[in-house]
Amino acid sequence: MSIRESSHEIRMTTNATTNMTAEAPAAPLLEIRGLGKRFPGVVALDDVSLDIRAGEVHALVGQNGAGKSTVINILSGMLQADAGTIRLDGVPVAIRDPQHALALGIAIVYQELSLLPNLTVAQNLALGREPSWRGLLDIGAMNARARMALGRLGLEIAPGTPVSRLSLAERQMIEIAKALASNPRVLVLDEPTAPLGQREAEQLFAAVRRLRAQGVAIVYVSHRFAEVLALCDVATILRNGRKVTTTSLAGWSEARLTDAMVGAQAERYVASARTAGAVALAARDLRFGHRVRGVSLEARRGEILALTGMLGSGQNEIARMMGGDLRADAGTIMRGDRRLRLGGPSDAVAAGVALLTEERKHEGILPNRSLRENIAVASLGDRGGPAGFVRAASERAEVRRVMSDFGVVAASPEVPIRTLSGGNQQKALIARWDLADADVFILIEPTRGVDVGARADIYRRLDALARGGKAVVIVSSDLPEVLTLVDRILVVRDGVIAAETTPAAVDEEKLNLMIQGAAAA
Amino acid sequence: MMALIANRQPVDGRKGSGLGFLSRNPMLVAAILLLIVFAATAPVFGTPGNAVNIMRQLASVLVLGLAMAIVVLVGGIDLSVGSVVLASASIAGIALAEGLHPALAMLAGIGIGAAIGAINAVMIEGLRLSPVIVTLGTMIAVRGFSLVMLGRYNSWVDIKGPLFSDLARRTVVGLPLDALVAFLLSLLVWLVLSRTMLGRAWHAVGDAPVAARLAGLRVRRLRAGAYVACGALAGVAGVLVAARTGLISPSIGQGLEFFAIAVVALGAGGLPAGRVRVSQVLVGTLILMATFNYMTIRGVPGTWQTTVTGLLLLGAMVAGRLLQRDASADVATGEAVADDYAGMSRTGAGLTRGALALATVLLAAVFVFVNPRFATWPNLVALVEQNATLAIVAVGAMIGIVSRSVDISPGSVMVLGAVAAALAAKAGVPVPLSLLAGILACLAVYAANGAIVGRLGLDPLIVTLAAWIWARGLAVSLTGATTVAFDMGFVTFMNTPLAFGFTISAPLVALTFLAGWIIMRRSPLGIRIHAVGGDPRMLRQAGVGEGRLRLVILMVMGCFTAAGMLVMLGRLGAAAPTAGFGLELDAIVAVILGGASFRGGTGRLRDTAVGVLFLAILNNGLSGLQMGDAQFFLIKGTIILAALALRALAQRYFSRRGAAP
């Protein structure tokens, strides 16, 4: 409850500044009209319009897949819109590529860090625009420029420090400094506080306010509503690729934002019909650097368990340790009575534990191999004939069987898997592990990059697996997914399990608050 | 719906007409066209007798191609196969000479191949060193080992024995027996690759190693197995060579690694991990051997074979890239996983650095102990003079490694430049202009490589691999494999002591390091060199074109190679087409021993200097012991591999927690 109050106080103070800036409603610096973008099978953006003004912090709010990243990617020139116009200072512009965006004065700070750890802060800031004197690097000018950029954000970091020595939060700030180096008029911040703790986030807010005062137009994307309310003047809410509304945030609460974002949700599927059985996999006091600091959990047969949390809270590392991909610094993983010693994923697979990561393209599929080989790869040994030959007929039959079991749609099992849609690839990967007779399924972001139709299909398959007596663990930051799919929710915060709940006991807003707990407290 | 339609396309292609088949096998089309052109322009070419001729020559190259195909399939490369052929042939010959049964002699040859493959496998997969460095090292060490063995038999061993003579002379339905063996092996390898669990796993590992690992495959073990299989097959090729030549001499196997790589690349249009097929190796072998045969018919000297091989290799890769630009990135030349100081704790990095310095001092101490003349002033001067070329090239190699543009061609390009200069001078061109011609020859090769790398986005390692082959070949071809003397005035100038016995080489080395330091630390280019080696995507975000930058970097490296060429020409007083053999390995090893990561982005010039010093002491100390080439190669190769292994172990021990294996 104190969360609410504190955020309320912050809001009161920001409303004052909002009013001040709102006194003179200037013409919009960036005018976006009727923006549309389609991908095969998905409408990512449909007729979205928004105005961004100088000296304003404009929040972009929406669930995963609502279209926020598509807007950002179009602004950065990474994607080209199918429909709509963008005007900068009243002049229509077609943003060709990231360089063009920079030249126009639009700078983006992405979620993934784009700094080179092997270079110093000053070198990173100078890259591509190195000051030189008669062909030699003008180190004095380079450092001075860096000091100025850092000073603008109120940072005290020596320009000669290698980036590899900086903390995540410091790197995030350098990232912003780098974006500022080109003197942009529009600065887009994509989840800038995700890796930051409370104090560092405050530092960042101060910097953002300073930039606003300097007349920069700021687009701010965040899942943390408390900070959106504290920092932003205006918000545009997106849902399923469409704009819900653009509104001044005066008088808004987190609850109201959540409602607007989620909308009238589709019917809630309650997972009451599944009953949890024996413990299939148990972790005790897992530790991994400072990312995971003592986590214990149990995955039971017949249930779907979710790990959820803010980006980078440690939930991915927990899953990867249980799947053998990361080696835990400390802690034990028990499979029944047996302690697993995981030297690598092969050991986990041998113990019946399967891991599907969020990086399907790089860590899941064998892109150029056929669908059949992709499904069969984890269970090759089960169909070994004499002299190590693969029993081809039985393989074809079994692959066909699991393909139909898991609804994998393809012209033939022989097409390269890279030609399939994301949803079909994901179903094929789940089928891979079912064919390998895995007992525990660990899936990180199981529906990332999957279209809506396939999504429901994947939920049904996971449900069927659990009902069939398998233990299913998902790591997901997609709250509707967590709430519809699972039986039990573990909220991971700062590398520990902060809370345990069930979908029946919470709604999306409440879960969101539990996830954000530390940040808002 | 859209997904369904998209899915159908490749299947249509598969079921399509013969045209579709041909467009998916461009190299087969090229082979057929080539054969038609050859037959049309040289009537002898198309006769059955000539076909048998080609078959006779093809057996060992085909088997070596299969060996190389297996390691390329899993995302590696093996440059030691030529030396393995020599080792296998020598051991088989020696076994015969010692009165062993021919079958046992053959097994001994194959066994030594597998054993060398296993050494490669342990170094590459166990210690996570780059396959290029490791197999360049075994290439040299194994050649030395074989020559030492042969040396005990006066360097010539006759092959006499029933099975061996059968291989060479018998024919089965008109087909030479050794060719038949090679074809049967192709069938066997095809069966293994396409029908067995092992073949499936190898394909998976080559296609997507990370995904294969998460699918439960033991990636490192599987890749290690591929190196052993490659070694065993190279051993078979050695036995075939022994049978065919009937006489084991020290020149056997030289350059065969070139042919093996070329055969794979000619068939597959590159070295694509996860996507090499046996049929492609057959096509590639056919192209290469038919070309050699045609050259012989047209009276082209045999010295041109290597040049043509290298150029065909380059052409195949460029063509392959142009034809399938959309294909996913190939050539995972197996970057080591954690081999740099950046991944280590600070104390660990310091200790490892100290260990290299200590090893250098210890090495010097050993030489002082065994050779009283080692620690004398004249020898110190000689040490610097002997290794001036290496030191200069190492600075270029350092830039290459930091920018992830690893160059294995400097030794060959340098020789080509020297030959160009010497031939120009011989033709009456004034000395300064001749030197300029030599410098321009070096720069031209680098410009061509840089343009190909920049434009097509091909891996610099592969492009310079082609230059490694063709530039050396061209040097040999142009001189007819003889040494060409250079102007005495220049040679005298380069060898006149200036002060304390040092010639101009010493200040040139100092100047090169200074230039390297300015480029790396005091120029805008230096930042970009580090950036492109760290993560080229960041560079693109910063608005720097990667293609042009790669060209610039390779041109800069070309300048260092050209400088090295001048020093070498001055020291030798002549252009010897065989000079500079193994220089590329020395240069790369100096940088890697100095702690730079083969993955790029990190490396310090002072550490490289220590690495150069280590190798300089090794070179000088060994040559001071008055040993032959054989012992020199053996000991040097072994010490280099041992030093790399120790460094890898130290790094693993000190590597930071949390780095995923």
Short mmCIF file of N, CA and C in Angstrom, two decimals, chain A residues 321-391:
data_model
loop_
_atom_site.label_atom_id
_atom_site.label_comp_id
_atom_site.label_asym_id
_atom_site.label_seq_id
_atom_site.Cartn_x
_atom_site.Cartn_y
_atom_site.Cartn_z
N MET A 321 20.01 -22.50 -15.68
CA MET A 321 20.76 -23.38 -14.77
C MET A 321 20.05 -24.73 -14.66
N MET A 322 18.73 -24.70 -14.56
CA MET A 322 18.00 -25.97 -14.42
C MET A 322 18.11 -26.79 -15.70
N GLY A 323 18.26 -26.11 -16.84
CA GLY A 323 18.40 -26.84 -18.10
C GLY A 323 19.83 -27.19 -18.43
N GLY A 324 20.78 -26.88 -17.54
CA GLY A 324 22.16 -27.28 -17.76
C GLY A 324 22.95 -26.33 -18.63
N ASP A 325 22.32 -25.25 -19.11
CA ASP A 325 23.02 -24.34 -20.02
C ASP A 325 24.03 -23.49 -19.25
N LEU A 326 23.64 -23.04 -18.09
CA LEU A 326 24.56 -22.29 -17.23
C LEU A 326 24.93 -23.17 -16.06
N ARG A 327 26.18 -23.06 -15.62
CA ARG A 327 26.59 -23.85 -14.47
C ARG A 327 26.41 -22.99 -13.22
N ALA A 328 25.64 -23.49 -12.27
CA ALA A 328 25.37 -22.72 -11.06
C ALA A 328 26.64 -22.56 -10.25
N ASP A 329 26.77 -21.39 -9.61
CA ASP A 329 27.90 -21.19 -8.70
C ASP A 329 27.72 -22.05 -7.46
N ALA A 330 26.47 -22.18 -7.04
CA ALA A 330 26.19 -22.96 -5.84
C ALA A 330 24.76 -23.45 -5.93
N GLY A 331 24.44 -24.40 -5.07
CA GLY A 331 23.08 -24.91 -5.05
C GLY A 331 22.99 -26.30 -5.67
N THR A 332 21.85 -26.93 -5.44
CA THR A 332 21.67 -28.28 -5.98
C THR A 332 20.40 -28.34 -6.79
N ILE A 333 20.39 -29.26 -7.74
CA ILE A 333 19.20 -29.52 -8.53
C ILE A 333 18.87 -31.00 -8.36
N MET A 334 17.67 -31.27 -7.85
CA MET A 334 17.29 -32.65 -7.56
C MET A 334 16.25 -33.12 -8.56
N ARG A 335 16.45 -34.34 -9.01
CA ARG A 335 15.47 -34.98 -9.89
C ARG A 335 14.98 -36.17 -9.09
N GLY A 336 13.83 -36.04 -8.46
CA GLY A 336 13.39 -37.08 -7.53
C GLY A 336 14.38 -37.13 -6.38
N ASP A 337 14.96 -38.33 -6.13
CA ASP A 337 15.92 -38.46 -5.03
C ASP A 337 17.34 -38.22 -5.49
N ARG A 338 17.48 -38.08 -6.81
CA ARG A 338 18.83 -38.05 -7.37
C ARG A 338 19.28 -36.61 -7.54
N ARG A 339 20.50 -36.35 -7.11
CA ARG A 339 21.05 -35.02 -7.33
C ARG A 339 21.67 -34.98 -8.73
N LEU A 340 21.26 -33.99 -9.52
CA LEU A 340 21.80 -33.88 -10.88
C LEU A 340 23.11 -33.12 -10.86
N ARG A 341 24.07 -33.65 -11.57
CA ARG A 341 25.31 -32.89 -11.78
C ARG A 341 25.34 -32.49 -13.24
N LEU A 342 25.02 -31.24 -13.50
CA LEU A 342 24.84 -30.78 -14.87
C LEU A 342 26.12 -30.14 -15.39
N GLY A 343 26.84 -30.90 -16.23
CA GLY A 343 28.04 -30.34 -16.85
C GLY A 343 27.68 -29.59 -18.12
N GLY A 344 26.49 -29.81 -18.60
CA GLY A 344 26.05 -29.16 -19.83
C GLY A 344 24.64 -29.61 -20.13
N PRO A 345 24.03 -29.06 -21.17
CA PRO A 345 22.64 -29.44 -21.48
C PRO A 345 22.49 -30.94 -21.73
N SER A 346 23.55 -31.58 -22.25
CA SER A 346 23.40 -33.01 -22.53
C SER A 346 23.09 -33.79 -21.26
N ASP A 347 23.65 -33.36 -20.13
CA ASP A 347 23.36 -34.06 -18.88
C ASP A 347 21.90 -33.86 -18.45
N ALA A 348 21.41 -32.65 -18.65
CA ALA A 348 20.02 -32.37 -18.31
C ALA A 348 19.10 -33.19 -19.21
N VAL A 349 19.44 -33.24 -20.50
CA VAL A 349 18.61 -33.99 -21.45
C VAL A 349 18.59 -35.47 -21.05
N ALA A 350 19.76 -35.97 -20.66
CA ALA A 350 19.82 -37.38 -20.25
C ALA A 350 18.92 -37.63 -19.05
N ALA A 351 18.74 -36.60 -18.21
CA ALA A 351 17.89 -36.75 -17.03
C ALA A 351 16.43 -36.39 -17.33
N GLY A 352 16.12 -36.16 -18.61
CA GLY A 352 14.74 -35.89 -18.98
C GLY A 352 14.32 -34.44 -18.79
N VAL A 353 15.28 -33.52 -18.72
CA VAL A 353 14.95 -32.10 -18.57
C VAL A 353 15.24 -31.38 -19.88
N ALA A 354 14.24 -30.73 -20.45
CA ALA A 354 14.40 -30.05 -21.73
C ALA A 354 14.32 -28.55 -21.53
N LEU A 355 15.15 -27.81 -22.24
CA LEU A 355 15.16 -26.35 -22.14
C LEU A 355 14.97 -25.73 -23.52
N LEU A 356 13.97 -24.87 -23.63
CA LEU A 356 13.80 -24.07 -24.85
C LEU A 356 14.00 -22.61 -24.45
N THR A 357 14.97 -21.95 -25.07
CA THR A 357 15.28 -20.58 -24.65
C THR A 357 14.50 -19.57 -25.49
N GLU A 358 14.64 -18.30 -25.11
CA GLU A 358 13.93 -17.24 -25.82
C GLU A 358 14.59 -16.94 -27.17
N GLU A 359 15.80 -17.44 -27.35
CA GLU A 359 16.53 -17.18 -28.59
C GLU A 359 16.29 -18.33 -29.56
N ARG A 360 15.08 -18.42 -30.07
CA ARG A 360 14.75 -19.56 -30.89
C ARG A 360 15.64 -19.65 -32.12
N LYS A 361 15.92 -18.51 -32.74
CA LYS A 361 16.69 -18.52 -33.99
C LYS A 361 18.11 -19.03 -33.80
N HIS A 362 18.72 -18.66 -32.68
CA HIS A 362 20.12 -19.02 -32.49
C HIS A 362 20.30 -20.24 -31.61
N GLU A 363 19.35 -20.44 -30.71
CA GLU A 363 19.56 -21.49 -29.71
C GLU A 363 18.54 -22.61 -29.81
N GLY A 364 17.62 -22.50 -30.73
CA GLY A 364 16.58 -23.52 -30.83
C GLY A 364 16.69 -24.33 -32.10
N ILE A 365 16.40 -23.67 -33.21
CA ILE A 365 16.32 -24.42 -34.46
C ILE A 365 17.72 -24.64 -35.06
N LEU A 366 17.80 -25.69 -35.87
CA LEU A 366 18.95 -25.89 -36.75
C LEU A 366 18.46 -25.37 -38.09
N PRO A 367 18.73 -24.11 -38.41
CA PRO A 367 17.95 -23.42 -39.44
C PRO A 367 17.94 -24.09 -40.82
N ASN A 368 19.08 -24.61 -41.22
CA ASN A 368 19.13 -25.15 -42.58
C ASN A 368 18.79 -26.63 -42.67
N ARG A 369 18.56 -27.26 -41.53
CA ARG A 369 18.21 -28.68 -41.57
C ARG A 369 16.69 -28.81 -41.71
N SER A 370 16.27 -29.98 -42.14
CA SER A 370 14.84 -30.17 -42.39
C SER A 370 14.06 -30.19 -41.08
N LEU A 371 12.77 -29.96 -41.21
CA LEU A 371 11.87 -30.04 -40.07
C LEU A 371 12.01 -31.41 -39.39
N ARG A 372 12.08 -32.46 -40.20
CA ARG A 372 12.20 -33.82 -39.64
C ARG A 372 13.46 -33.94 -38.78
N GLU A 373 14.59 -33.49 -39.31
CA GLU A 373 15.83 -33.62 -38.55
C GLU A 373 15.79 -32.76 -37.30
N ASN A 374 15.14 -31.60 -37.39
CA ASN A 374 15.03 -30.74 -36.22
C ASN A 374 14.24 -31.40 -35.11
N ILE A 375 13.19 -32.11 -35.50
CA ILE A 375 12.37 -32.75 -34.47
C ILE A 375 13.08 -33.98 -33.91
N ALA A 376 13.84 -34.66 -34.78
CA ALA A 376 14.43 -35.93 -34.36
C ALA A 376 15.74 -35.76 -33.60
N VAL A 377 16.33 -34.56 -33.66
CA VAL A 377 17.72 -34.44 -33.22
C VAL A 377 17.94 -34.80 -31.75
N ALA A 378 16.95 -34.53 -30.92
CA ALA A 378 17.19 -34.78 -29.49
C ALA A 378 16.97 -36.24 -29.11
N SER A 379 16.40 -37.03 -30.03
CA SER A 379 16.12 -38.42 -29.68
C SER A 379 16.74 -39.37 -30.70
N LEU A 380 17.86 -38.93 -31.32
CA LEU A 380 18.51 -39.77 -32.32
C LEU A 380 18.83 -41.16 -31.78
N GLY A 381 19.33 -41.18 -30.55
CA GLY A 381 19.76 -42.44 -29.97
C GLY A 381 18.63 -43.45 -29.80
N ASP A 382 17.40 -42.97 -29.70
CA ASP A 382 16.27 -43.89 -29.49
C ASP A 382 15.97 -44.71 -30.73
N ARG A 383 16.42 -44.19 -31.88
CA ARG A 383 16.07 -44.90 -33.12
C ARG A 383 17.33 -45.36 -33.83
N GLY A 384 18.36 -45.67 -33.07
CA GLY A 384 19.61 -46.13 -33.66
C GLY A 384 19.50 -47.59 -34.06
N GLY A 385 19.86 -47.87 -35.31
CA GLY A 385 19.86 -49.25 -35.78
C GLY A 385 21.26 -49.82 -35.69
N PRO A 386 21.51 -50.91 -36.38
CA PRO A 386 22.84 -51.50 -36.38
C PRO A 386 23.87 -50.53 -36.97
N ALA A 387 25.07 -50.57 -36.45
CA ALA A 387 26.19 -49.76 -36.93
C ALA A 387 25.90 -48.27 -36.87
N GLY A 388 25.04 -47.88 -35.98
CA GLY A 388 24.80 -46.46 -35.81
C GLY A 388 23.93 -45.84 -36.88
N PHE A 389 23.33 -46.65 -37.73
CA PHE A 389 22.44 -46.10 -38.75
C PHE A 389 21.14 -45.64 -38.10
N VAL A 390 20.55 -44.59 -38.68
CA VAL A 390 19.25 -44.13 -38.21
C VAL A 390 18.18 -44.99 -38.86
N ARG A 391 17.23 -45.48 -38.05
CA ARG A 391 16.13 -46.23 -38.67
C ARG A 391 15.16 -45.22 -39.28
#
